[in-house]
PDB file of C-alpha atoms in Angstrom:
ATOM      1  CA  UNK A   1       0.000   0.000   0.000  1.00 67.00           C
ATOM      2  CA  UNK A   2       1.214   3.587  -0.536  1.00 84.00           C
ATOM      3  CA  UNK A   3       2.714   5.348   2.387  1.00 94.00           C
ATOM      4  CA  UNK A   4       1.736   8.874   3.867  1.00 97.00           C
ATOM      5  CA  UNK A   5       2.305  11.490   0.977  1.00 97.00           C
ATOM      6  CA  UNK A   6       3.998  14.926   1.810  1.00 98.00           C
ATOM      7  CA  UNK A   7       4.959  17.968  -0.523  1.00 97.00           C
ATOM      8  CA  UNK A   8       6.886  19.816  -0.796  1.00 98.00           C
ATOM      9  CA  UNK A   9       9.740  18.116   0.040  1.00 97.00           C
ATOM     10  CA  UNK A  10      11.847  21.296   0.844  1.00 97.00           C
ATOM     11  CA  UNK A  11      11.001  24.789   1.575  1.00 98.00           C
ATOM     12  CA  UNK A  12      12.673  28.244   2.149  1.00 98.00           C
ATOM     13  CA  UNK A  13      11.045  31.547   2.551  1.00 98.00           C
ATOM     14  CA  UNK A  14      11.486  34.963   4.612  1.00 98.00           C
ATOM     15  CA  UNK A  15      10.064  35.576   8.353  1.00 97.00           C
ATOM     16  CA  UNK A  16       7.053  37.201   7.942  1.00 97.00           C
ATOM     17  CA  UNK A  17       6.127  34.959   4.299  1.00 98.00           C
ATOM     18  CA  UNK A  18       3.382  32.273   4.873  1.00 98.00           C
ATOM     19  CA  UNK A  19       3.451  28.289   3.314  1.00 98.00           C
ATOM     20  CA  UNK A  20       1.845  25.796   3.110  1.00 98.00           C
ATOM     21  CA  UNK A  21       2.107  21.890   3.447  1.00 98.00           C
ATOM     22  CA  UNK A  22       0.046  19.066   1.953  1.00 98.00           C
ATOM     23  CA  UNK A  23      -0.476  15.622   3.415  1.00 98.00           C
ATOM     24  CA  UNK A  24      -2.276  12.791   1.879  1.00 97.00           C
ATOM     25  CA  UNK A  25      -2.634   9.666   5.166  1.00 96.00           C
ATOM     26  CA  UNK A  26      -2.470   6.010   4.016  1.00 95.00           C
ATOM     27  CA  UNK A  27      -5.713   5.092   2.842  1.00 93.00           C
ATOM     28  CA  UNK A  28      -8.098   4.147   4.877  1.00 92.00           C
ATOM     29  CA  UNK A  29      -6.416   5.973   7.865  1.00 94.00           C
ATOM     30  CA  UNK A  30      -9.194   8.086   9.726  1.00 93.00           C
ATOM     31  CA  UNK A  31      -6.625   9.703  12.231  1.00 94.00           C
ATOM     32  CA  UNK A  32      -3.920  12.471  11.167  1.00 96.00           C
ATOM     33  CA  UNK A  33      -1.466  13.966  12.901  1.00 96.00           C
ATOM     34  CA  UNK A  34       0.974  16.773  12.272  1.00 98.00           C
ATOM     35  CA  UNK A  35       4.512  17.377  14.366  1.00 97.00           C
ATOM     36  CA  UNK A  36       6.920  19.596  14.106  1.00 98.00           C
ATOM     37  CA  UNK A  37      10.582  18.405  14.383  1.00 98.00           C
ATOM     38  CA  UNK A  38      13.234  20.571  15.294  1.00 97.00           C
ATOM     39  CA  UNK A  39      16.684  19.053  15.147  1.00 94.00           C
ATOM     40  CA  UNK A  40      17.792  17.478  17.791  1.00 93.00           C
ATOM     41  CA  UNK A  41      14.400  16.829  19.125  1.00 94.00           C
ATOM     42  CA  UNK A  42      11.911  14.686  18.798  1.00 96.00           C
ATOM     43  CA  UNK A  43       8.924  15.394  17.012  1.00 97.00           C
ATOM     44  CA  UNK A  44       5.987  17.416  18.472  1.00 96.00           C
ATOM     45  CA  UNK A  45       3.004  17.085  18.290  1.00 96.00           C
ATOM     46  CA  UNK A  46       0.995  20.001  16.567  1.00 97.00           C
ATOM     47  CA  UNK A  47      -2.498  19.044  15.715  1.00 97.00           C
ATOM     48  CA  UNK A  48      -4.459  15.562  15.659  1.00 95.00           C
ATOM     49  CA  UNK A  49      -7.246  14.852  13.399  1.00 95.00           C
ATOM     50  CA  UNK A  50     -10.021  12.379  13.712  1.00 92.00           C
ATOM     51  CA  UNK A  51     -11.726  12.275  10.420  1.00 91.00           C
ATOM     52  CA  UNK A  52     -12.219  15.649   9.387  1.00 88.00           C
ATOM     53  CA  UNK A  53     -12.504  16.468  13.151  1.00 93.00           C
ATOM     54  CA  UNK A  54      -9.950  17.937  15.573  1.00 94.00           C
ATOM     55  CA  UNK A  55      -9.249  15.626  18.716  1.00 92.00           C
ATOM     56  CA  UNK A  56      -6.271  17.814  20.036  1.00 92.00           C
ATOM     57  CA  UNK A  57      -4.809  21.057  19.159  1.00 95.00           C
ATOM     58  CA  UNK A  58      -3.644  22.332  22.362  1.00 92.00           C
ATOM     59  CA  UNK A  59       0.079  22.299  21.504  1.00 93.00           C
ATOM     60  CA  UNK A  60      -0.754  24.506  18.193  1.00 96.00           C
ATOM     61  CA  UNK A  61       0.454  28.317  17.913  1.00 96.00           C
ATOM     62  CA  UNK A  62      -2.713  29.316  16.661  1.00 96.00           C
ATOM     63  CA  UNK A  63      -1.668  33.054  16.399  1.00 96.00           C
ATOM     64  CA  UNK A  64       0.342  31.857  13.323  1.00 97.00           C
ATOM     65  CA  UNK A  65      -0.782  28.090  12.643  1.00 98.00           C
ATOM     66  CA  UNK A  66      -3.912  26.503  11.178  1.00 98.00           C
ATOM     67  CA  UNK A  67      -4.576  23.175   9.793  1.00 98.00           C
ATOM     68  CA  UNK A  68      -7.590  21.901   8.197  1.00 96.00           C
ATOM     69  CA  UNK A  69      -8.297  18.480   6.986  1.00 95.00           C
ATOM     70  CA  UNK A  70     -12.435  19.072   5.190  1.00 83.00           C
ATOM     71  CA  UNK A  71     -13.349  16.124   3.512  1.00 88.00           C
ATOM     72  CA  UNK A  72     -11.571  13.839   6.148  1.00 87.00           C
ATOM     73  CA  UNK A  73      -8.570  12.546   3.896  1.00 93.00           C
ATOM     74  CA  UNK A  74      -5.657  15.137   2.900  1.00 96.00           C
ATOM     75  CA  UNK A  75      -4.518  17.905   5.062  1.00 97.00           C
ATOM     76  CA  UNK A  76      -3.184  21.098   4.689  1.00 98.00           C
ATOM     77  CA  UNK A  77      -0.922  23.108   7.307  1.00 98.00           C
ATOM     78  CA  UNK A  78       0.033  26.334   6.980  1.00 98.00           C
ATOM     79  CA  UNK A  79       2.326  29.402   8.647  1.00 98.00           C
ATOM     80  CA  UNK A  80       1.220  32.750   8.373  1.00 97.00           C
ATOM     81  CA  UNK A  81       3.622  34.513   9.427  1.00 97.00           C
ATOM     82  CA  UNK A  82       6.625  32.494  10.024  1.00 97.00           C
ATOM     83  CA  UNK A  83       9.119  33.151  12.420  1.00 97.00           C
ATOM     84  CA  UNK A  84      12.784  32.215  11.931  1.00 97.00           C
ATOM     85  CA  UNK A  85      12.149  29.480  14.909  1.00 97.00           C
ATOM     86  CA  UNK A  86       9.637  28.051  13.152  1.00 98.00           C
ATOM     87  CA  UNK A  87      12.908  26.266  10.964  1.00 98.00           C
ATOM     88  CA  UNK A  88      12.254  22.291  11.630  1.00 98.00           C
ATOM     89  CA  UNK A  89      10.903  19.162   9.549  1.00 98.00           C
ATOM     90  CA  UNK A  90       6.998  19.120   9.676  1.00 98.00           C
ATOM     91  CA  UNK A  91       6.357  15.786  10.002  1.00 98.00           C
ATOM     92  CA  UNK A  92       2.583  14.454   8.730  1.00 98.00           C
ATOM     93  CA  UNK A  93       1.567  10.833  10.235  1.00 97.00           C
ATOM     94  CA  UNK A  94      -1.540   8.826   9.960  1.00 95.00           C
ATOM     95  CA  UNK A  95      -2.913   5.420  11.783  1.00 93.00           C
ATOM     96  CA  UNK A  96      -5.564   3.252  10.997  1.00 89.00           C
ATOM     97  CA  UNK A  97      -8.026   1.011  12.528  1.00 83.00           C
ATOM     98  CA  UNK A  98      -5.511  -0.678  14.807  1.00 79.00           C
ATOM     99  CA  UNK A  99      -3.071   0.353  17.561  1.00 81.00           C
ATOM    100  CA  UNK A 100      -3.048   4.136  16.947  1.00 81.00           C
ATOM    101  CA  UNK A 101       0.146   4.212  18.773  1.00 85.00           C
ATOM    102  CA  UNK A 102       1.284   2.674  15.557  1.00 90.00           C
ATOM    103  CA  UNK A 103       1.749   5.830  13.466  1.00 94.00           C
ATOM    104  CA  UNK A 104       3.417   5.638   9.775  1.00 95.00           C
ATOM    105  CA  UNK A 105       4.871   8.808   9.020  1.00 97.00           C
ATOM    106  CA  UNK A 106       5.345  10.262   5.695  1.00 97.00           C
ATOM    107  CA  UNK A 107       8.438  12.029   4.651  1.00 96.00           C
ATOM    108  CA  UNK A 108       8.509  15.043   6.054  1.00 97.00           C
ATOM    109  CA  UNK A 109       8.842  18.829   4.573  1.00 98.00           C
ATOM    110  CA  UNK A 110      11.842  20.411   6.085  1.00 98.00           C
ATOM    111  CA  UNK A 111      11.379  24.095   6.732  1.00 98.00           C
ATOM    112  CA  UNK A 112      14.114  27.092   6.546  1.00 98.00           C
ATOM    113  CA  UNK A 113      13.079  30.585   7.616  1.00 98.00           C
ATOM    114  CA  UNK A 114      15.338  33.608   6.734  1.00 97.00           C
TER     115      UNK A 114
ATOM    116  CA  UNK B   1       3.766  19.169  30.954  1.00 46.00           C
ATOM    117  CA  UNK B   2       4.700  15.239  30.327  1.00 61.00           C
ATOM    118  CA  UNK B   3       7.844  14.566  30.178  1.00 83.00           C
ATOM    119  CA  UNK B   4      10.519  11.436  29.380  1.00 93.00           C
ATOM    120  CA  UNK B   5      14.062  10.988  29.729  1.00 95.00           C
ATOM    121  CA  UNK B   6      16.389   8.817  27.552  1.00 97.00           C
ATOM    122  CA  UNK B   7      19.934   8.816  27.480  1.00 97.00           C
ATOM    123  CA  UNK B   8      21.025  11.778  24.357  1.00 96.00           C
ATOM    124  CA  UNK B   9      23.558   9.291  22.683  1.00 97.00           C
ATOM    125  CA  UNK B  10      24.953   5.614  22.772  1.00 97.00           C
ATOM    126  CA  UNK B  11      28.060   3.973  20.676  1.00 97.00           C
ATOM    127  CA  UNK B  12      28.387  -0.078  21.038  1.00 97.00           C
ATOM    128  CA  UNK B  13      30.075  -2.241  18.211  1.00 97.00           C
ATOM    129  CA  UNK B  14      28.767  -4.542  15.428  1.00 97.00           C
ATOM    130  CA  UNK B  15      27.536  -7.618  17.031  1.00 97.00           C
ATOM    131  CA  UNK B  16      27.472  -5.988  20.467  1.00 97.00           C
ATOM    132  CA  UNK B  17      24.064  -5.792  22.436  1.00 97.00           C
ATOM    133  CA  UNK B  18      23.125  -2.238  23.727  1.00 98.00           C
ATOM    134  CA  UNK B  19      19.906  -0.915  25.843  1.00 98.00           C
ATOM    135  CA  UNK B  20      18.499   2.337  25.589  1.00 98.00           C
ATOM    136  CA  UNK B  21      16.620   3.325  29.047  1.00 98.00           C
ATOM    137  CA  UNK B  22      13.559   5.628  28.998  1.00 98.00           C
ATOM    138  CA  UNK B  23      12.141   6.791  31.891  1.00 97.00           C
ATOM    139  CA  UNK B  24       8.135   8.981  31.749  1.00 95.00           C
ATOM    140  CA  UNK B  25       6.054  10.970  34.162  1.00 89.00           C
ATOM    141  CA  UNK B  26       2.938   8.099  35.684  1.00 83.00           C
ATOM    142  CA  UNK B  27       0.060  10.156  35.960  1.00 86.00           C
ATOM    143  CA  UNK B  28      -2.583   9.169  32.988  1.00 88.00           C
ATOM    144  CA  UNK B  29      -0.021   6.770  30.998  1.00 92.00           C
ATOM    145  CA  UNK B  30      -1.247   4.335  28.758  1.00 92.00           C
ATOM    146  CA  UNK B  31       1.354   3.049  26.596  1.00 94.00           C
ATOM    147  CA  UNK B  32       5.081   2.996  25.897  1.00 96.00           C
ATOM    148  CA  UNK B  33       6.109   2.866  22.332  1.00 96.00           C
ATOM    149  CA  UNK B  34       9.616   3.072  20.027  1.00 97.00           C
ATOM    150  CA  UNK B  35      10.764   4.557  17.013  1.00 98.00           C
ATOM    151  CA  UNK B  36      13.537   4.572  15.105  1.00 98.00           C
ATOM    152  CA  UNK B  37      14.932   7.677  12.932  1.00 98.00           C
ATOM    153  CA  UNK B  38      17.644   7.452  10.571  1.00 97.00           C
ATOM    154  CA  UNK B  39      19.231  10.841   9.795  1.00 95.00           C
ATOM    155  CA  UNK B  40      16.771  12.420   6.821  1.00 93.00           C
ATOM    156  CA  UNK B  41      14.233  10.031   7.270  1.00 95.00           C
ATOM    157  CA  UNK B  42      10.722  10.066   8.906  1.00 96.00           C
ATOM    158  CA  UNK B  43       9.959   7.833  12.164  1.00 97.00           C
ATOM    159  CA  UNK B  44       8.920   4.374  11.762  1.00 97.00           C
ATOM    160  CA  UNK B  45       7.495   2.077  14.403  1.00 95.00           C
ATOM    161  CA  UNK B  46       9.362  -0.330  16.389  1.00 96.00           C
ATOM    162  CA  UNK B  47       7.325  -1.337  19.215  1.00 95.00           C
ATOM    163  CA  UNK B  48       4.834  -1.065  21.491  1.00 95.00           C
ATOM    164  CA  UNK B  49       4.147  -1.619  25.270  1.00 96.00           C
ATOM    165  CA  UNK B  50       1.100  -1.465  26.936  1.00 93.00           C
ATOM    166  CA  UNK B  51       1.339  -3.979  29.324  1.00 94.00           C
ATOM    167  CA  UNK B  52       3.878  -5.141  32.009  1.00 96.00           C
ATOM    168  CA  UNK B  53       6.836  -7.244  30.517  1.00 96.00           C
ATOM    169  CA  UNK B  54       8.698  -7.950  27.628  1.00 96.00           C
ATOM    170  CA  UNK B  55       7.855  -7.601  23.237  1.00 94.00           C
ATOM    171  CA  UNK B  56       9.938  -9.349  21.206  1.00 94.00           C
ATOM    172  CA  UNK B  57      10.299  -8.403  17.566  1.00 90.00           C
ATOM    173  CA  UNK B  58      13.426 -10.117  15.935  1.00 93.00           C
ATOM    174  CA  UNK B  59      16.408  -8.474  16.846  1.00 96.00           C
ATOM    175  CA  UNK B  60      14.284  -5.596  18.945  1.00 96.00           C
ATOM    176  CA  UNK B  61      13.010  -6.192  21.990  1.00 97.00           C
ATOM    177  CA  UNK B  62      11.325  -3.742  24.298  1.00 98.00           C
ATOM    178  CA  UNK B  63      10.008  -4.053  28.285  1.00 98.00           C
ATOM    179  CA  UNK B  64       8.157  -1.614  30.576  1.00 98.00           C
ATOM    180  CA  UNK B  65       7.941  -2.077  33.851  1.00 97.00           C
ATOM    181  CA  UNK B  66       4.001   0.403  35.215  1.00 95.00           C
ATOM    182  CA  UNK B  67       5.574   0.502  38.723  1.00 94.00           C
ATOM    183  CA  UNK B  68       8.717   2.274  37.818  1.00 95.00           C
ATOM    184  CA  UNK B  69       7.490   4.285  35.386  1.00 95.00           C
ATOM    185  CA  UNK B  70      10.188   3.012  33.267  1.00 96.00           C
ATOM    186  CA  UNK B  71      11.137   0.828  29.930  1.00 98.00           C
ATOM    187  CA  UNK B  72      14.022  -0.059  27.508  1.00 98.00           C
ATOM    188  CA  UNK B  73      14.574  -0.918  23.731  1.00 98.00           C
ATOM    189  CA  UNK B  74      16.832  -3.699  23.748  1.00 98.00           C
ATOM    190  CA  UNK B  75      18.902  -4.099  20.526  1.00 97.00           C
ATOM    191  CA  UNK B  76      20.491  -7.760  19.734  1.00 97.00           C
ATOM    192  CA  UNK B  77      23.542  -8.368  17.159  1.00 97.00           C
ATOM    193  CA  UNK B  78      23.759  -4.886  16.311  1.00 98.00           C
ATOM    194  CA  UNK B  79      24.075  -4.114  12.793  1.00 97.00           C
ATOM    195  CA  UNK B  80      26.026  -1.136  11.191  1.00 97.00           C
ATOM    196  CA  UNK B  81      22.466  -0.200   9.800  1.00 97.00           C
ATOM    197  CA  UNK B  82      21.299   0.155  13.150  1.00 98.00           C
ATOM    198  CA  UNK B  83      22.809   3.394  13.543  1.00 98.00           C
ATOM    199  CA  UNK B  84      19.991   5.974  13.626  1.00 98.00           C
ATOM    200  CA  UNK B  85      17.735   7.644  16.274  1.00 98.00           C
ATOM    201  CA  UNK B  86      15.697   6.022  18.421  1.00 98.00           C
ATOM    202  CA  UNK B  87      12.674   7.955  20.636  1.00 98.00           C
ATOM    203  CA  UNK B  88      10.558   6.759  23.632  1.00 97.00           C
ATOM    204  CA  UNK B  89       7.497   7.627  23.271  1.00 96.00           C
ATOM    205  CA  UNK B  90       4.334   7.901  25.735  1.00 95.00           C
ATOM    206  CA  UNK B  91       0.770   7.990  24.925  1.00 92.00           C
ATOM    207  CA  UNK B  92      -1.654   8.995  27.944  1.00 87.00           C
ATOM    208  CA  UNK B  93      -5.490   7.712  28.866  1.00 85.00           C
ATOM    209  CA  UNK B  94      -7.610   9.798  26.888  1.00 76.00           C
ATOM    210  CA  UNK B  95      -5.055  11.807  24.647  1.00 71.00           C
ATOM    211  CA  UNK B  96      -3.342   8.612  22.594  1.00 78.00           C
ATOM    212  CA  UNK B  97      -1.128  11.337  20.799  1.00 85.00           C
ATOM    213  CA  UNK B  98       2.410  10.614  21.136  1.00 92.00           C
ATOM    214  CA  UNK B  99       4.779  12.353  23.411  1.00 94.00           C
ATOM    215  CA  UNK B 100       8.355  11.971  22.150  1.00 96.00           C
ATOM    216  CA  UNK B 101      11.711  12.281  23.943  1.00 95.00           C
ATOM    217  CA  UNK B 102      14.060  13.462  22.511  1.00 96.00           C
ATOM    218  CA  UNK B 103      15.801  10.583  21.855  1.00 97.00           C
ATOM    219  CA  UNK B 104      19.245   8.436  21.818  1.00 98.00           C
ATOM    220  CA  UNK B 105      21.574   8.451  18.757  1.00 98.00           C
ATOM    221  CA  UNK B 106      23.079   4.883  18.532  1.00 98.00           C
ATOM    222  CA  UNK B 107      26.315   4.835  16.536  1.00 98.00           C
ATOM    223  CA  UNK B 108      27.482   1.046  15.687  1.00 98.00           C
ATOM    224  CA  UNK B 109      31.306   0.832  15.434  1.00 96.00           C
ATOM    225  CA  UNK B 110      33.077  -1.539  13.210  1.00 94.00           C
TER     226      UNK B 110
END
């Protein structure tokens, strides 16, 4: 089965510029989760999705941050307006039916701010 | 906040066995899981521990022990490939997101 899609891949933009990032879960997978890595660190956890429903949010900047996932599948996340400290992989992950501590994670977009 | 404690980096040799020691705040845990990072790659799943005790997958094992709010990942006949990240990671009762340390870095030595 395909794993979780990201894009992009790479992105670099000025403080104060917004972006965007796109995930698409496994199929199937009604839970979604977004975490920001920042190296040297583990991932953190941003936002959590059930279906097209938020379960937790409460570690989201929402001054700057907003995620959305509508029609319960693919997920956007977006900046507006980055910081420089807001340089780190964003890391999108999705579980299915089973264990949800079983997360697959997709690739990652990895974030510079200048 | 929730917090976990692992040991920031680990070297052993090819062959060797090595344990990586994670330690987690008690109140509302539910599970104790692994994952292993290699540098520029995402996260993927090791293990899991819910219960008590000892998970054995191949050459990974893992073990938590509820009372001492502890667990380890236990790597067997290390492999140069091993070499990578590796996070603890709690979920709590009623909020099954993951909380990650921030890991060990295991370096295998010829």
């Amino acid at each position: 089965e395909a794993g979780v899609a990201q894009s992009p891949r790479y992105k670099i933009i000025e403080k104060r510029q917004s972006v965007a990032f796109w995930c698409n879960p496994i199929s199937g997978h009604a839970t979604l989760y977004w975490y920001q890595q920042i190296l040297g660190q583990g991932p953190k956890l941003l936002i959590q999705f059930q279906n097209n429903g938020v379960v937790d949010d409460s570690q989201l900047p929402k001054d700057r941050f907003s995620a959305e996932r509508l029609k319960g599948v693919d997920s956007t996340l977006k900046i507006q307006p980055a910081k420089l400290e807001d340089s780190a992989v964003y890391l999108c992950a999705s579980s299915g039916p089973g264990l949800q501590e079983t997360q697959y994670f997709g690739p990652g977009t990895r974030l510079l701010v200048l | 906040g929730q917090s976990l404690e692992q040991p920031s980096e680990v070297t052993a040799v090819e062959g060797a066995i090595v344990q990586i020691n994670c330690t987690y705040q008690t109140s509302g845990f539910y599970g104790l899981s692994w994952y292993q990072q290699h540098d520029g790659g995402a996260p993927t799943f090791l293990s899991y521990n819910g219960l008590d005790g000892l998970e054995e997958t191949g050459r990974f094992s893992s073990f938590l022990s509820r009372s001492d709010s502890y667990g380890y990942l236990l790597l067997q006949e290390l492999q140069m490939k091993d070499s990578a990240s590796y996070f603890c990671a709690v979920s709590y009762t009623g909020r099954r997101a993951l909380t990650f340390g921030s890991g060990t870095r295991l370096q295998v030595q010829p």
